[in-house]
Coordinates of C-alpha atoms in Angstrom, one line a residue:
M81 CA 56.1 -14.3 63.2
F82 CA 54.1 -11.8 61.6
D83 CA 54.4 -13.5 58.2
P84 CA 55.5 -17.0 58.6
K85 CA 55.5 -18.3 54.6
A86 CA 57.5 -14.9 53.5
E87 CA 59.4 -15.3 56.2
A88 CA 60.5 -18.9 56.4
M89 CA 59.7 -19.7 52.9
S90 CA 62.3 -22.3 51.2
R91 CA 65.6 -20.6 49.5
D92 CA 64.9 -21.5 46.2
E93 CA 60.7 -20.3 46.4
R94 CA 62.3 -17.0 47.6
A95 CA 64.8 -16.8 44.9
A96 CA 62.2 -17.5 42.3
L97 CA 59.3 -14.6 43.9
Q98 CA 63.2 -12.9 43.8
R99 CA 64.0 -13.3 40.2
H100 CA 60.1 -11.9 39.0
R101 CA 60.3 -8.9 41.3
L102 CA 63.1 -8.6 39.7
W103 CA 62.2 -8.1 36.5
G104 CA 59.1 -5.7 37.0
L105 CA 62.1 -3.9 38.6
V106 CA 64.1 -3.4 36.4
D107 CA 61.2 -2.4 33.9
R108 CA 59.3 0.1 35.4
L109 CA 62.9 2.1 36.8
L110 CA 63.1 1.8 32.1
V111 CA 59.3 3.2 32.4
A112 CA 60.4 5.4 33.9
G113 CA 63.5 7.2 32.4
G114 CA 65.8 8.6 33.9
L115 CA 69.4 8.1 35.2
Q116 CA 68.9 4.3 36.3
A117 CA 67.5 3.3 32.7
R118 CA 70.1 5.6 31.1
R119 CA 73.0 3.7 33.4
L120 CA 70.5 -0.2 32.4
R121 CA 70.7 0.6 28.5
D122 CA 74.3 1.3 28.4
A123 CA 75.3 -2.1 29.7
G124 CA 72.8 -3.6 27.3
V125 CA 69.3 -4.1 29.4
K126 CA 66.6 -4.0 27.3
S127 CA 63.4 -5.5 29.8
G128 CA 63.5 -7.4 32.9
A129 CA 63.8 -10.9 31.3
D130 CA 67.4 -9.5 30.3
V131 CA 68.4 -9.6 33.8
T132 CA 68.7 -12.6 36.6
L133 CA 69.8 -12.8 40.1
A134 CA 73.3 -14.9 39.6
E135 CA 74.2 -11.9 36.8
L136 CA 72.6 -8.9 38.6
H137 CA 76.5 -8.2 40.6
R138 CA 76.8 -7.0 36.4
L139 CA 74.7 -4.1 36.6
P140 CA 75.9 -1.0 37.3
F141 CA 75.5 0.8 40.7
T142 CA 73.5 3.1 42.5
T143 CA 75.0 5.8 45.3
K144 CA 74.3 8.1 46.6
Q145 CA 75.7 10.5 45.3
D146 CA 73.2 9.5 43.2
L147 CA 70.7 11.1 45.2
W148 CA 71.8 14.7 46.0
D149 CA 73.0 15.4 42.0
H150 CA 69.0 14.8 41.7
Y151 CA 68.0 16.6 45.5
P152 CA 64.9 17.1 46.6
L153 CA 63.9 14.3 44.7
G154 CA 64.5 14.5 41.3
M155 CA 64.8 10.0 41.1
L156 CA 61.1 9.8 41.7
A157 CA 59.5 6.1 38.8
V158 CA 55.9 8.2 39.9
P159 CA 54.0 11.1 39.7
R160 CA 54.2 13.5 42.2
D161 CA 51.5 13.4 43.4
Q162 CA 51.3 9.7 44.6
V163 CA 53.6 10.6 47.0
V164 CA 52.0 11.1 50.3
A165 CA 55.4 11.2 52.2
V166 CA 58.7 12.5 52.6
H167 CA 61.7 11.1 55.3
G168 CA 65.3 11.0 55.3
S169 CA 68.6 12.0 56.7
T170 CA 71.1 14.2 56.8
G171 CA 73.7 11.6 56.1
T172 CA 77.4 11.3 57.6
K173 CA 78.3 14.0 55.6
G174 CA 74.9 16.9 56.7
R175 CA 74.0 16.5 53.4
P176 CA 70.7 15.8 53.0
T177 CA 69.1 12.8 51.3
L178 CA 65.1 12.9 51.0
V179 CA 63.0 9.9 50.2
G180 CA 59.6 10.2 48.5
Y181 CA 57.0 6.8 49.8
T182 CA 54.0 6.1 47.7
R183 CA 51.0 4.9 50.3
A184 CA 52.0 1.4 49.2
D185 CA 55.5 2.4 50.0
L186 CA 53.7 2.9 53.8
D187 CA 51.5 0.3 53.7
L188 CA 55.2 -2.5 53.4
W189 CA 57.4 -0.4 55.6
A190 CA 54.5 -1.4 58.4
A191 CA 54.8 -4.5 57.7
M192 CA 58.7 -5.0 57.6
C193 CA 59.2 -3.6 61.2
A194 CA 55.9 -5.4 62.5
R195 CA 58.4 -8.5 60.8
S196 CA 61.0 -6.5 63.2
L197 CA 58.9 -6.0 67.1
A198 CA 57.4 -9.8 66.3
C199 CA 62.0 -10.7 65.6
A200 CA 61.4 -9.7 69.6
G201 CA 58.8 -11.3 70.5
A202 CA 56.3 -8.6 70.2
T203 CA 52.6 -9.6 70.1
E204 CA 49.3 -7.6 69.4
L205 CA 49.6 -7.5 73.6
S206 CA 52.9 -5.9 73.9
T207 CA 53.2 -2.0 74.8
V208 CA 56.0 -0.3 72.5
H209 CA 57.7 2.4 74.4
N210 CA 59.3 4.2 71.5
A211 CA 62.2 6.6 72.1
Y212 CA 63.0 7.1 69.0
G213 CA 63.1 10.4 66.6
Y214 CA 60.3 11.6 64.9
G215 CA 60.6 13.2 62.1
L216 CA 62.4 13.2 58.7
F217 CA 63.9 10.6 60.1
T218 CA 62.9 7.5 59.7
G219 CA 63.2 6.2 63.0
G220 CA 60.1 7.2 65.0
M221 CA 57.7 7.1 62.0
G222 CA 58.7 3.5 61.1
I223 CA 58.4 1.9 64.4
H224 CA 54.8 3.3 65.4
Q225 CA 53.5 2.3 62.2
G226 CA 55.2 -1.5 62.9
A227 CA 53.3 -1.3 66.5
V228 CA 50.4 -0.2 64.5
A229 CA 50.3 -2.4 62.4
L230 CA 50.8 -5.3 64.6
G231 CA 48.4 -5.2 66.6
A232 CA 50.2 -3.4 69.7
T233 CA 49.8 -1.2 71.7
V234 CA 52.5 2.5 71.3
V235 CA 53.4 4.7 73.5
P236 CA 55.3 7.5 70.8
M237 CA 57.9 9.1 73.5
S238 CA 60.9 10.5 70.5
G239 CA 63.9 11.5 71.7
G240 CA 65.3 13.9 74.9
M241 CA 63.2 14.7 77.9
T242 CA 64.8 11.6 79.8
E243 CA 63.3 11.7 82.7
R244 CA 59.4 11.9 81.8
Q245 CA 60.8 9.0 79.4
V246 CA 61.4 6.7 82.9
R247 CA 58.4 7.8 84.1
M248 CA 56.3 7.0 81.5
I249 CA 57.9 3.0 81.6
A250 CA 57.5 2.2 85.4
D251 CA 54.1 3.8 85.1
L252 CA 53.1 2.1 82.2
R253 CA 54.5 -1.6 81.6
P254 CA 55.9 -1.3 78.6
D255 CA 57.8 -5.1 77.4
V256 CA 59.1 -3.8 74.4
L257 CA 61.6 -0.2 73.8
T258 CA 63.4 1.1 70.9
C259 CA 65.5 3.6 70.7
T260 CA 69.4 4.2 69.7
P261 CA 71.6 1.9 71.4
A262 CA 73.0 5.1 73.1
Y263 CA 70.7 6.3 74.3
A264 CA 68.8 2.7 76.0
L265 CA 72.0 3.4 78.7
R266 CA 71.3 6.4 79.5
L267 CA 67.7 5.3 80.0
G268 CA 68.7 2.7 82.2
E269 CA 71.9 5.2 84.5
A270 CA 68.7 7.5 84.4
A271 CA 66.2 5.1 85.9
A272 CA 69.8 3.8 88.1
E273 CA 69.6 7.1 89.3
A274 CA 66.0 8.0 90.0
G275 CA 65.6 3.8 91.5
A276 CA 62.9 3.5 89.2
D277 CA 60.9 0.1 88.2
L278 CA 61.5 -0.9 84.5
S279 CA 60.6 -4.6 85.1
S280 CA 58.4 -4.4 82.6
L281 CA 60.9 -4.7 79.3
Q282 CA 61.7 -7.9 77.8
A283 CA 63.4 -6.6 74.4
G284 CA 65.0 -3.6 73.6
L285 CA 65.3 -2.1 69.1
F286 CA 68.2 -1.3 68.8
G287 CA 69.8 0.9 65.8
A288 CA 70.7 3.8 63.4
E289 CA 74.0 2.9 64.5
P290 CA 76.6 0.8 64.6
W291 CA 77.4 -1.0 68.0
S292 CA 79.4 -4.5 69.5
E293 CA 78.7 -7.6 71.4
E294 CA 80.2 -5.8 74.1
L295 CA 77.6 -3.0 74.2
R296 CA 74.7 -5.5 73.9
A297 CA 76.1 -6.9 77.4
A298 CA 76.6 -3.5 78.4
I299 CA 73.0 -2.5 77.8
E300 CA 71.3 -5.8 79.0
A301 CA 73.3 -5.3 82.3
V302 CA 71.9 -2.1 83.0
L303 CA 68.1 -2.7 80.9
P304 CA 66.1 -6.0 82.4
L305 CA 66.0 -6.6 78.9
K306 CA 67.1 -8.9 75.7
A307 CA 68.9 -6.4 73.6
M308 CA 68.5 -6.9 70.0
D309 CA 69.8 -4.9 66.6
V310 CA 67.8 -3.6 64.0
Y311 CA 69.4 -2.7 61.1
G312 CA 67.3 -0.5 57.6
L313 CA 68.5 3.2 56.3
S314 CA 66.1 5.2 54.8
E315 CA 67.3 5.0 51.2
I316 CA 65.8 1.1 51.0
I317 CA 63.1 2.5 53.0
G318 CA 63.9 2.8 57.0
P319 CA 63.8 0.7 59.6
G320 CA 62.6 -3.0 59.0
V321 CA 64.8 -3.5 56.7
A322 CA 66.6 -6.5 59.0
T323 CA 66.1 -7.4 62.6
E324 CA 68.1 -9.7 65.1
C325 CA 66.0 -12.5 66.5
L326 CA 65.8 -14.0 69.9
E327 CA 68.2 -16.1 69.2
Q328 CA 70.8 -12.8 69.0
N329 CA 72.3 -14.5 66.5
G330 CA 72.4 -12.5 63.1
L331 CA 70.0 -9.3 61.4
H332 CA 67.4 -11.6 59.6
V333 CA 67.2 -9.5 55.7
N334 CA 63.8 -9.3 54.9
E335 CA 65.1 -10.4 51.2
D336 CA 61.8 -11.3 49.4
H337 CA 62.3 -7.3 49.0
F338 CA 65.4 -6.7 49.8
I339 CA 68.1 -7.9 47.9
V340 CA 70.9 -7.2 49.2
E341 CA 74.0 -8.3 48.5
A342 CA 77.3 -7.9 49.8
V343 CA 80.6 -6.7 48.0
D344 CA 84.7 -5.7 48.1
P345 CA 84.1 -1.1 48.4
A346 CA 87.2 -1.5 47.0
T347 CA 86.6 -3.1 43.5
G348 CA 82.6 -3.8 43.7
E349 CA 83.0 -8.0 43.1
P350 CA 80.9 -9.6 45.1
V351 CA 82.8 -11.2 48.3
A352 CA 82.9 -14.6 49.6
E353 CA 79.4 -15.6 51.9
G354 CA 80.5 -15.1 55.9
E355 CA 83.7 -12.6 54.5
P356 CA 82.5 -8.8 55.7
G357 CA 81.2 -6.3 52.3
E358 CA 80.3 -4.2 51.4
L359 CA 75.9 -3.9 51.0
V360 CA 74.7 -3.6 48.3
F361 CA 70.4 -3.1 48.0
S362 CA 68.3 -3.8 45.6
T363 CA 64.7 -2.1 46.7
P364 CA 61.7 -4.6 44.0
T365 CA 58.6 -4.0 45.9
K366 CA 59.1 0.3 46.1
Q367 CA 56.8 1.9 44.1
A368 CA 58.2 5.9 44.8
L369 CA 61.6 5.7 44.3
P370 CA 62.9 2.1 43.9
L371 CA 66.1 1.4 43.3
L372 CA 68.9 -0.7 41.8
R373 CA 72.4 -1.5 43.9
Y374 CA 72.1 1.3 46.0
R375 CA 75.2 1.0 47.2
T376 CA 75.4 1.7 51.3
G377 CA 78.7 2.2 52.6
D378 CA 77.6 0.1 55.7
L379 CA 79.9 -2.8 55.8
A380 CA 78.9 -6.6 57.4
S381 CA 78.7 -10.2 55.7
L382 CA 75.7 -12.6 54.4
A383 CA 75.2 -16.1 55.7
H384 CA 72.7 -18.5 54.7
G385 CA 70.4 -22.0 56.1
E386 CA 67.9 -22.0 58.8
C387 CA 68.0 -20.1 62.2
D388 CA 66.7 -21.9 65.1
C389 CA 63.4 -19.0 65.6
G390 CA 62.5 -21.1 62.2
R391 CA 63.1 -18.5 59.6
T392 CA 64.8 -19.1 56.6
L393 CA 66.3 -15.8 55.0
V394 CA 69.6 -14.4 54.6
R395 CA 71.1 -12.9 58.2
M396 CA 74.1 -10.5 58.0
S397 CA 76.6 -9.9 61.4
K398 CA 76.3 -6.7 63.4
I399 CA 77.4 -3.3 61.6
R400 CA 81.5 -3.9 61.6
G401 CA 81.3 0.5 60.8
R402 CA 81.4 2.4 57.4
V403 CA 83.5 3.0 54.4
D404 CA 83.6 6.3 55.2
D405 CA 84.0 6.5 59.0
M406 CA 87.3 4.2 58.6
L407 CA 89.9 5.6 60.4
V408 CA 93.5 6.0 59.5
V409 CA 96.2 6.7 62.6
R410 CA 99.7 6.5 61.7
G411 CA 99.0 4.3 59.1
V412 CA 96.6 1.6 60.7
N413 CA 92.8 1.3 58.9
V414 CA 90.1 0.8 62.2
Y415 CA 86.6 1.8 62.7
P416 CA 85.7 3.3 65.7
S417 CA 83.2 0.4 66.7
E418 CA 86.7 -2.1 66.8
V419 CA 88.0 0.3 68.7
E420 CA 84.5 0.2 70.9
R421 CA 84.4 -3.3 70.7
V422 CA 88.0 -3.0 72.9
L423 CA 87.9 -1.2 75.1
L424 CA 84.1 -2.6 76.2
G425 CA 86.0 -5.8 76.1
T426 CA 88.4 -5.5 78.3
G427 CA 85.8 -4.3 81.3
L428 CA 87.7 -1.7 82.6
V429 CA 86.0 1.3 81.3
A430 CA 82.2 2.3 81.5
P431 CA 80.2 2.5 78.2
H432 CA 81.0 5.5 76.9
Y433 CA 84.0 6.8 75.6
Q434 CA 84.6 9.1 72.1
L435 CA 87.2 8.9 69.7
V436 CA 89.8 12.4 69.9
L437 CA 91.6 12.7 66.0
D438 CA 94.3 15.3 67.4
R439 CA 94.4 17.9 63.8
R440 CA 95.5 21.4 65.6
K441 CA 99.6 20.9 64.0
P442 CA 100.2 18.9 60.8
E443 CA 102.5 16.3 62.6
H444 CA 99.3 15.5 64.9
T445 CA 98.1 11.9 63.2
G446 CA 97.2 10.2 66.5
L447 CA 94.3 9.2 68.3
L448 CA 93.2 10.1 72.3
V449 CA 91.0 7.9 73.7
A450 CA 88.3 9.4 75.8
C451 CA 86.7 6.9 78.8
E452 CA 86.0 6.7 81.8
A453 CA 86.5 3.5 84.5
A454 CA 84.7 1.3 85.5
G455 CA 85.2 0.2 89.2
E456 CA 88.1 1.8 91.3
G457 CA 90.7 0.6 90.8
A458 CA 93.8 3.1 90.2
A459 CA 93.7 5.4 86.8
E460 CA 97.1 4.9 86.2
E461 CA 96.2 1.4 86.2
T462 CA 93.3 0.9 83.9
T463 CA 95.2 3.7 81.3
A464 CA 97.8 0.5 80.9
G465 CA 95.4 -1.9 80.3
L466 CA 93.3 -0.2 78.4
A467 CA 96.2 0.6 75.4
R468 CA 98.4 -2.5 75.7
A469 CA 94.9 -3.8 74.8
V470 CA 94.3 -1.1 71.6
Q471 CA 97.9 -2.0 71.1
A472 CA 97.6 -6.0 70.9
E473 CA 93.7 -6.4 69.4
L474 CA 94.5 -3.3 67.1
G475 CA 97.4 -2.4 66.5
L476 CA 97.7 0.8 67.0
T477 CA 99.3 2.9 69.3
A478 CA 96.8 5.5 71.5
D479 CA 96.8 8.1 73.4
V480 CA 94.4 7.1 76.5
R481 CA 92.5 9.4 78.6
V482 CA 91.0 7.7 82.2
L483 CA 88.1 9.9 83.3
P484 CA 86.0 11.1 85.3
A485 CA 82.6 9.6 85.2
G486 CA 80.3 12.1 83.8
T487 CA 82.6 13.3 81.4
V488 CA 82.2 11.7 78.2
P489 CA 78.4 13.2 76.7
R490 CA 75.4 10.9 77.0
V491 CA 73.3 11.0 74.7
E492 CA 70.0 12.7 75.0
V493 CA 68.7 13.4 71.3
G494 CA 69.7 11.3 68.5
K495 CA 72.7 9.0 67.9
A496 CA 75.9 9.2 70.1
V497 CA 78.7 11.1 68.8
R498 CA 81.4 8.7 69.0
V499 CA 84.4 10.7 66.7
V500 CA 85.0 14.9 67.4
T501 CA 88.9 16.8 65.8
W502 CA 90.1 18.4 67.4
E503 CA 91.2 21.4 65.0
S504 CA 92.0 24.0 67.9
G505 CA 91.5 26.0 70.8
P506 CA 89.9 24.5 74.3
A507 CA 89.9 20.6 74.6
P508 CA 86.5 19.6 73.2
L509 CA 86.0 17.4 76.6
P510 CA 87.4 18.4 79.8
G511 CA 90.7 16.6 81.1
L512 CA 92.8 16.3 77.1
G513 CA 94.1 19.7 77.5

């Protein structure tokens, strides 16, 4: 553990710490004024002392729309001259979401990412090959700062230039790889094509997009490492909010700095422990952009209990999907990650696929599942087996197309594009016409 006192704290001790930090957050928001202060006062909150952890669910939410409405940095809680960095993302709908950081925020972020790397078994003797993108996106810089805080050696490759990435891994012999899960697959395939030796790798921290247990198995089949999930979003701080340890049984949420809830996406009411819900975070120790009850749109479940690694932090499941990514296909609600789980679970396909929503005509409401076969079996048999599995597991009738190897685009930079919409014109992939 990077910070054993915090990561293995008793539940009662952590609750007391959260309570005091929550009081401080509310007081700072009230002093700063603005949207969150107005909502707190409308809810009858006059000071932090009015708030308890047990009643947190009664306080107002903050949303991405709020950040958009106050673009670019209208929700800061500190003077502008205290902001030393700006990060953000385009978000799922392409609209910018910008986040300011003070020096203390950057230090906190580095410490959280150091915890993440330590979760994966990294030490000050490690070399971290960082293939997350650098820039406004928080992935590259966050992991970079975490590796420095841990005392490890970091190789700041960023994304793309796959041939050079493989060469650097083979030459520098890193033990930790950090990138998106889709790019981890690409690196494994490229290494096999080049005959490169990547045997130094022991662990991978893969995040920035939902991915299934079945994709974990696919990654571990092409790379000689344990594949672990890391979670974060720029509005909360970036990567380092939660991470799987070597036990691979849930992501440890750094809840001394990020108070997490799971709520029903429709009603906003808390869900029972172990039940999937929308993750909601409060950030009691952030300075520039502290948020109270921020709705992430990410769906996961929460569970308490000590892990075999010794951490007592609450654990969240892998992300099931996003509220705004849900597909409605002929009346059936389904998330892309659920389709991935079924496809890869059959063992019939390679871990490369795209879901195509056919919208060329108003009456078209179907889903095309484009994938590549995993073996030499007949395409007809593979297609029929996949269609049966999707129907049996998800109750969804899909048009499955098994395409030649290499047809589905590989990720070179950024996140995998799992869903495309066919509005008009030629097919988005060869073989779908």
